[in-house]
Amino acid sequence: MTDVIPAPRAAAGSPDRAVPLDRGTTLWAAEGTGGTERWLRGTLGAALGLPLAPGAEDDPDSVRLRLDDTLEPEAYRLAAVPGRGVEIRGGSPAGVFWGTQTLRQLLGPDAFRRAPVRPDAAHAVPAGVIEDAPRFRWRGLMLDVARHFMPKDGVLRYLDLMAAHKLNVLHFHLTDDQGWRVEIKRYPRLTEVGSWRARTRFGHRASPLWDDKPHGGHYTQDDIREIVAYAAERHIAVVPEIDVPGHSQAAIAAYPELGNTDVVDTSALTVWDDWGVNPNVLAPTDATLRFYEGVFEELLELFPADAVASTGSAGFSAFSSFFHIGGDECPKEQWRASPAAQTRIAELGLADEDALQSCFIGHFDAWLAARGRRMIGWDEILEGGLASGAAVSSWRGYAGGIAAARAGHDVVMCPEQQVYLDHRQAPGEDEPVPIGYVRTLEDVYRFEPVPPELDEPQARHVLGTQANVWTEVMEDQARVDYQVFPRLAAFAEVAWSALPAPAERDFVDFERRMTAHYGRLDALGVGYRPPTGPRPWQRRPGVLGRPLEGPPPSR
């Protein structure tokens, strides 16, 4: 019971005793745990070749699933007792589900395959008791599918990988200058035009290399419904991000009237094929607001606020009510040069272009709140003030999160210098397309989401943390796997486990447990970075990156 990742709060076992799981083992599920019952048969049963037939509550050779309202909502208690089988109690259906993820780890790497590789092998759960609960409610992964599109099956695969690490929020970055990835029926050109670009720069924005093959793709509305439902079955909330008012050239390429037509010939714009901060931003007009209200109306139906609660996971629907509007990196040059934008500033009695952006963001804050949803955006949305219900993703270090929490806003900590997984994993020349600071597995393991500057009431505004996967230099699933793993395992432990202060964390023990975890990742087919460095096919020799030297800023 000592190889579990994330580390549980308490575990006590008998190393010389075990509870067998065989073809005679039954599965009993109390009311409210049916989703996990189906997952166990479809995933664990399929991997080990066990039918897990329905059984009785008192069957001594069984796996039993129960709800226990004396536990915290996502907490679980797993007891494996010889002669009494395995019992998993959860404070909610989510707690029961997280308990089965631990059960899967206890059964070894074969439990992570899709079909039995040793159908006649004996399987057993080490005898003992694990009692566990998460430190943070928001344990997220931001997946950028705008820069490089990830087909639907890849997204479903990442939801499974998140579930295996007890992560519960997928921040789904669906639009940017380089692509629009979700079908909007009233605006079909968003995907007809906006989801494809003619070519792609290969490497950092200073790289001279280009991939001249068109790149693109999008999710139909039924694809989105499937992704949301698949996530909900795994007690994961999906938070969509639609960027406004910056990072919007793909939308402007599809509908030129959305741009600042009095400054630039927006009809000549195409979906951007480069990286960086784009000057072509949305025009701050009533027509633009109405356009995006139409977009958001369709998306609110696709991402219902009760997506997770509908599975019986009481207490966690709050995260599926969030809607991310971006709000970052919006250059103001076009607005300064635009007579229409300047007239708008005067009409609204605003001080400047920064106040105009704040007004733009505030409009959607109120619009979403009127529909029972909560706006969340990158920390730039703090500039100019926020409505009380809005939340902040703190990416430019800790400062935005500190300011937000002190102002009474909820915060998700995701500082670039600590948990941006596009940053390189080692200083060596073999690292593919080296971006940013070196962030090793140990660096991520020592990340602390709650800054010491916050007092206890302020710290309660830290909903949790997430790791961000920006895909400018990740052209396919293999590159995403390499950048994300094994660091996501370390991040998951930071988000879930009650760890000591960063300097006091036992990284040696984590590395020991990772030895077992690499076997699980191998069984799942994850192309992680090996501890010894990249394999030959994981390298990208000669592709220019943007390495930053020295330690990253601590704040």
mmCIF file of N, CA, C and O in Angstrom, residues 446-494:
data_model
loop_
_atom_site.group_PDB
_atom_site.id
_atom_site.type_symbol
_atom_site.label_atom_id
_atom_site.label_comp_id
_atom_site.label_asym_id
_atom_site.label_seq_id
_atom_site.Cartn_x
_atom_site.Cartn_y
_atom_site.Cartn_z
ATOM 1 N N ARG A 446 7.712 20.230 -5.589
ATOM 2 C CA ARG A 446 7.888 21.207 -4.510
ATOM 3 C C ARG A 446 7.094 22.495 -4.741
ATOM 4 O O ARG A 446 7.250 23.471 -3.997
ATOM 5 N N PHE A 447 6.235 22.512 -5.744
ATOM 6 C CA PHE A 447 5.351 23.662 -5.972
ATOM 7 C C PHE A 447 4.330 23.764 -4.837
ATOM 8 O O PHE A 447 3.728 22.777 -4.437
ATOM 9 N N GLU A 448 4.138 24.984 -4.335
ATOM 10 C CA GLU A 448 3.151 25.218 -3.278
ATOM 11 C C GLU A 448 2.085 26.193 -3.793
ATOM 12 O O GLU A 448 2.385 27.353 -4.082
ATOM 13 N N PRO A 449 0.824 25.762 -3.911
ATOM 14 C CA PRO A 449 -0.213 26.621 -4.481
ATOM 15 C C PRO A 449 -0.633 27.796 -3.609
ATOM 16 O O PRO A 449 -1.117 28.807 -4.140
ATOM 17 N N VAL A 450 -0.487 27.697 -2.281
ATOM 18 C CA VAL A 450 -0.967 28.769 -1.404
ATOM 19 C C VAL A 450 0.213 29.612 -0.952
ATOM 20 O O VAL A 450 1.066 29.150 -0.181
ATOM 21 N N PRO A 451 0.306 30.864 -1.427
ATOM 22 C CA PRO A 451 1.446 31.703 -1.031
ATOM 23 C C PRO A 451 1.365 32.097 0.440
ATOM 24 O O PRO A 451 0.271 32.309 0.979
ATOM 25 N N PRO A 452 2.507 32.215 1.097
ATOM 26 C CA PRO A 452 2.504 32.531 2.531
ATOM 27 C C PRO A 452 2.010 33.936 2.832
ATOM 28 O O PRO A 452 1.694 34.233 3.990
ATOM 29 N N GLU A 453 1.935 34.795 1.822
ATOM 30 C CA GLU A 453 1.455 36.162 2.044
ATOM 31 C C GLU A 453 -0.023 36.214 2.435
ATOM 32 O O GLU A 453 -0.496 37.226 2.967
ATOM 33 N N LEU A 454 -0.775 35.136 2.170
ATOM 34 C CA LEU A 454 -2.207 35.129 2.469
ATOM 35 C C LEU A 454 -2.450 34.665 3.894
ATOM 36 O O LEU A 454 -1.888 33.655 4.337
ATOM 37 N N ASP A 455 -3.305 35.392 4.616
ATOM 38 C CA ASP A 455 -3.711 34.902 5.924
ATOM 39 C C ASP A 455 -4.783 33.819 5.734
ATOM 40 O O ASP A 455 -5.206 33.514 4.610
ATOM 41 N N GLU A 456 -5.238 33.226 6.820
ATOM 42 C CA GLU A 456 -6.124 32.065 6.708
ATOM 43 C C GLU A 456 -7.432 32.380 5.987
ATOM 44 O O GLU A 456 -7.840 31.622 5.087
ATOM 45 N N PRO A 457 -8.139 33.479 6.304
ATOM 46 C CA PRO A 457 -9.372 33.768 5.552
ATOM 47 C C PRO A 457 -9.107 34.005 4.062
ATOM 48 O O PRO A 457 -9.900 33.575 3.214
ATOM 49 N N GLN A 458 -8.018 34.671 3.738
ATOM 50 C CA GLN A 458 -7.684 34.893 2.331
ATOM 51 C C GLN A 458 -7.322 33.581 1.638
ATOM 52 O O GLN A 458 -7.717 33.344 0.499
ATOM 53 N N ALA A 459 -6.592 32.722 2.335
ATOM 54 C CA ALA A 459 -6.170 31.451 1.742
ATOM 55 C C ALA A 459 -7.353 30.573 1.396
ATOM 56 O O ALA A 459 -7.279 29.741 0.481
ATOM 57 N N ARG A 460 -8.469 30.756 2.098
ATOM 58 C CA ARG A 460 -9.658 29.956 1.785
ATOM 59 C C ARG A 460 -10.219 30.286 0.404
ATOM 60 O O ARG A 460 -11.016 29.523 -0.142
ATOM 61 N N HIS A 461 -9.813 31.412 -0.169
ATOM 62 C CA HIS A 461 -10.244 31.758 -1.536
ATOM 63 C C HIS A 461 -9.454 30.998 -2.603
ATOM 64 O O HIS A 461 -9.811 31.068 -3.785
ATOM 65 N N VAL A 462 -8.405 30.302 -2.213
ATOM 66 C CA VAL A 462 -7.664 29.489 -3.178
ATOM 67 C C VAL A 462 -8.441 28.193 -3.372
ATOM 68 O O VAL A 462 -8.378 27.275 -2.556
ATOM 69 N N LEU A 463 -9.209 28.140 -4.458
ATOM 70 C CA LEU A 463 -10.002 26.944 -4.741
ATOM 71 C C LEU A 463 -9.116 25.733 -4.956
ATOM 72 O O LEU A 463 -9.501 24.604 -4.665
ATOM 73 N N GLY A 464 -7.942 25.990 -5.509
ATOM 74 C CA GLY A 464 -7.024 24.908 -5.803
ATOM 75 C C GLY A 464 -6.017 25.328 -6.840
ATOM 76 O O GLY A 464 -5.629 26.505 -6.919
ATOM 77 N N THR A 465 -5.617 24.392 -7.661
ATOM 78 C CA THR A 465 -4.515 24.637 -8.575
ATOM 79 C C THR A 465 -4.715 23.833 -9.845
ATOM 80 O O THR A 465 -5.509 22.887 -9.886
ATOM 81 N N GLN A 466 -4.013 24.236 -10.896
ATOM 82 C CA GLN A 466 -4.041 23.453 -12.128
ATOM 83 C C GLN A 466 -2.709 23.606 -12.855
ATOM 84 O O GLN A 466 -2.009 24.610 -12.707
ATOM 85 N N ALA A 467 -2.374 22.583 -13.622
ATOM 86 C CA ALA A 467 -1.219 22.622 -14.517
ATOM 87 C C ALA A 467 -1.717 22.976 -15.910
ATOM 88 O O ALA A 467 -2.782 22.513 -16.330
ATOM 89 N N ASN A 468 -0.960 23.812 -16.626
ATOM 90 C CA ASN A 468 -1.394 24.299 -17.935
ATOM 91 C C ASN A 468 -0.540 23.707 -19.052
ATOM 92 O O ASN A 468 0.691 23.724 -18.974
ATOM 93 N N VAL A 469 -1.210 23.209 -20.079
ATOM 94 C CA VAL A 469 -0.543 22.550 -21.203
ATOM 95 C C VAL A 469 -0.801 23.379 -22.463
ATOM 96 O O VAL A 469 -1.823 23.213 -23.140
ATOM 97 N N TRP A 470 0.110 24.302 -22.747
ATOM 98 C CA TRP A 470 0.023 25.128 -23.959
ATOM 99 C C TRP A 470 0.750 24.393 -25.090
ATOM 100 O O TRP A 470 1.878 23.936 -24.916
ATOM 101 N N THR A 471 0.120 24.311 -26.257
ATOM 102 C CA THR A 471 0.584 23.357 -27.266
ATOM 103 C C THR A 471 1.226 24.003 -28.494
ATOM 104 O O THR A 471 1.285 23.368 -29.551
ATOM 105 N N GLU A 472 1.731 25.231 -28.379
ATOM 106 C CA GLU A 472 2.402 25.812 -29.541
ATOM 107 C C GLU A 472 3.483 24.892 -30.095
ATOM 108 O O GLU A 472 3.615 24.746 -31.308
ATOM 109 N N VAL A 473 4.268 24.284 -29.222
ATOM 110 C CA VAL A 473 5.369 23.425 -29.678
ATOM 111 C C VAL A 473 5.071 21.947 -29.429
ATOM 112 O O VAL A 473 5.981 21.123 -29.359
ATOM 113 N N MET A 474 3.795 21.619 -29.312
ATOM 114 C CA MET A 474 3.375 20.222 -29.138
ATOM 115 C C MET A 474 2.460 19.859 -30.299
ATOM 116 O O MET A 474 1.256 20.048 -30.239
ATOM 117 N N GLU A 475 3.064 19.319 -31.347
ATOM 118 C CA GLU A 475 2.329 19.137 -32.593
ATOM 119 C C GLU A 475 1.464 17.889 -32.628
ATOM 120 O O GLU A 475 0.624 17.749 -33.522
ATOM 121 N N ASP A 476 1.629 16.983 -31.661
ATOM 122 C CA ASP A 476 0.837 15.765 -31.676
ATOM 123 C C ASP A 476 0.763 15.183 -30.266
ATOM 124 O O ASP A 476 1.360 15.711 -29.324
ATOM 125 N N GLN A 477 0.028 14.086 -30.141
ATOM 126 C CA GLN A 477 -0.185 13.477 -28.831
ATOM 127 C C GLN A 477 1.116 13.040 -28.181
ATOM 128 O O GLN A 477 1.282 13.146 -26.960
ATOM 129 N N ALA A 478 2.054 12.541 -28.977
ATOM 130 C CA ALA A 478 3.320 12.088 -28.411
ATOM 131 C C ALA A 478 4.060 13.231 -27.733
ATOM 132 O O ALA A 478 4.658 13.058 -26.664
ATOM 133 N N ARG A 479 4.032 14.426 -28.338
ATOM 134 C CA ARG A 479 4.698 15.576 -27.730
ATOM 135 C C ARG A 479 3.968 16.028 -26.464
ATOM 136 O O ARG A 479 4.597 16.443 -25.488
ATOM 137 N N VAL A 480 2.633 15.963 -26.490
ATOM 138 C CA VAL A 480 1.877 16.321 -25.288
ATOM 139 C C VAL A 480 2.228 15.360 -24.158
ATOM 140 O O VAL A 480 2.510 15.789 -23.033
ATOM 141 N N ASP A 481 2.224 14.072 -24.442
ATOM 142 C CA ASP A 481 2.582 13.098 -23.412
ATOM 143 C C ASP A 481 3.954 13.401 -22.818
ATOM 144 O O ASP A 481 4.143 13.349 -21.592
ATOM 145 N N TYR A 482 4.917 13.692 -23.678
ATOM 146 C CA TYR A 482 6.282 13.914 -23.222
ATOM 147 C C TYR A 482 6.350 15.109 -22.267
ATOM 148 O O TYR A 482 7.029 15.060 -21.237
ATOM 149 N N GLN A 483 5.653 16.195 -22.620
ATOM 150 C CA GLN A 483 5.715 17.394 -21.775
ATOM 151 C C GLN A 483 4.906 17.230 -20.486
ATOM 152 O O GLN A 483 5.258 17.799 -19.450
ATOM 153 N N VAL A 484 3.837 16.473 -20.542
ATOM 154 C CA VAL A 484 2.934 16.376 -19.395
ATOM 155 C C VAL A 484 3.427 15.349 -18.369
ATOM 156 O O VAL A 484 3.355 15.579 -17.157
ATOM 157 N N PHE A 485 3.933 14.232 -18.839
ATOM 158 C CA PHE A 485 4.319 13.152 -17.931
ATOM 159 C C PHE A 485 5.824 12.956 -17.907
ATOM 160 O O PHE A 485 6.469 13.079 -18.939
ATOM 161 N N PRO A 486 6.379 12.667 -16.732
ATOM 162 C CA PRO A 486 5.704 12.290 -15.487
ATOM 163 C C PRO A 486 5.321 13.455 -14.576
ATOM 164 O O PRO A 486 4.817 13.226 -13.470
ATOM 165 N N ARG A 487 5.527 14.699 -15.026
ATOM 166 C CA ARG A 487 5.328 15.826 -14.117
ATOM 167 C C ARG A 487 3.895 15.938 -13.624
ATOM 168 O O ARG A 487 3.657 16.441 -12.514
ATOM 169 N N LEU A 488 2.908 15.489 -14.426
ATOM 170 C CA LEU A 488 1.526 15.567 -13.961
ATOM 171 C C LEU A 488 1.301 14.692 -12.729
ATOM 172 O O LEU A 488 0.458 15.013 -11.886
ATOM 173 N N ALA A 489 2.047 13.608 -12.605
ATOM 174 C CA ALA A 489 1.918 12.770 -11.409
ATOM 175 C C ALA A 489 2.366 13.539 -10.171
ATOM 176 O O ALA A 489 1.737 13.461 -9.104
ATOM 177 N N ALA A 490 3.470 14.292 -10.290
ATOM 178 C CA ALA A 490 3.935 15.115 -9.169
ATOM 179 C C ALA A 490 2.934 16.211 -8.860
ATOM 180 O O ALA A 490 2.616 16.490 -7.694
ATOM 181 N N PHE A 491 2.414 16.845 -9.916
ATOM 182 C CA PHE A 491 1.426 17.901 -9.701
ATOM 183 C C PHE A 491 0.174 17.345 -9.024
ATOM 184 O O PHE A 491 -0.399 17.982 -8.131
ATOM 185 N N ALA A 492 -0.274 16.163 -9.449
ATOM 186 C CA ALA A 492 -1.469 15.575 -8.859
ATOM 187 C C ALA A 492 -1.291 15.362 -7.361
ATOM 188 O O ALA A 492 -2.231 15.554 -6.577
ATOM 189 N N GLU A 493 -0.092 14.973 -6.955
ATOM 190 C CA GLU A 493 0.149 14.784 -5.525
ATOM 191 C C GLU A 493 0.125 16.118 -4.791
ATOM 192 O O GLU A 493 -0.395 16.218 -3.674
ATOM 193 N N VAL A 494 0.661 17.166 -5.412
ATOM 194 C CA VAL A 494 0.599 18.501 -4.812
ATOM 195 C C VAL A 494 -0.856 18.933 -4.630
ATOM 196 O O VAL A 494 -1.233 19.518 -3.612
#
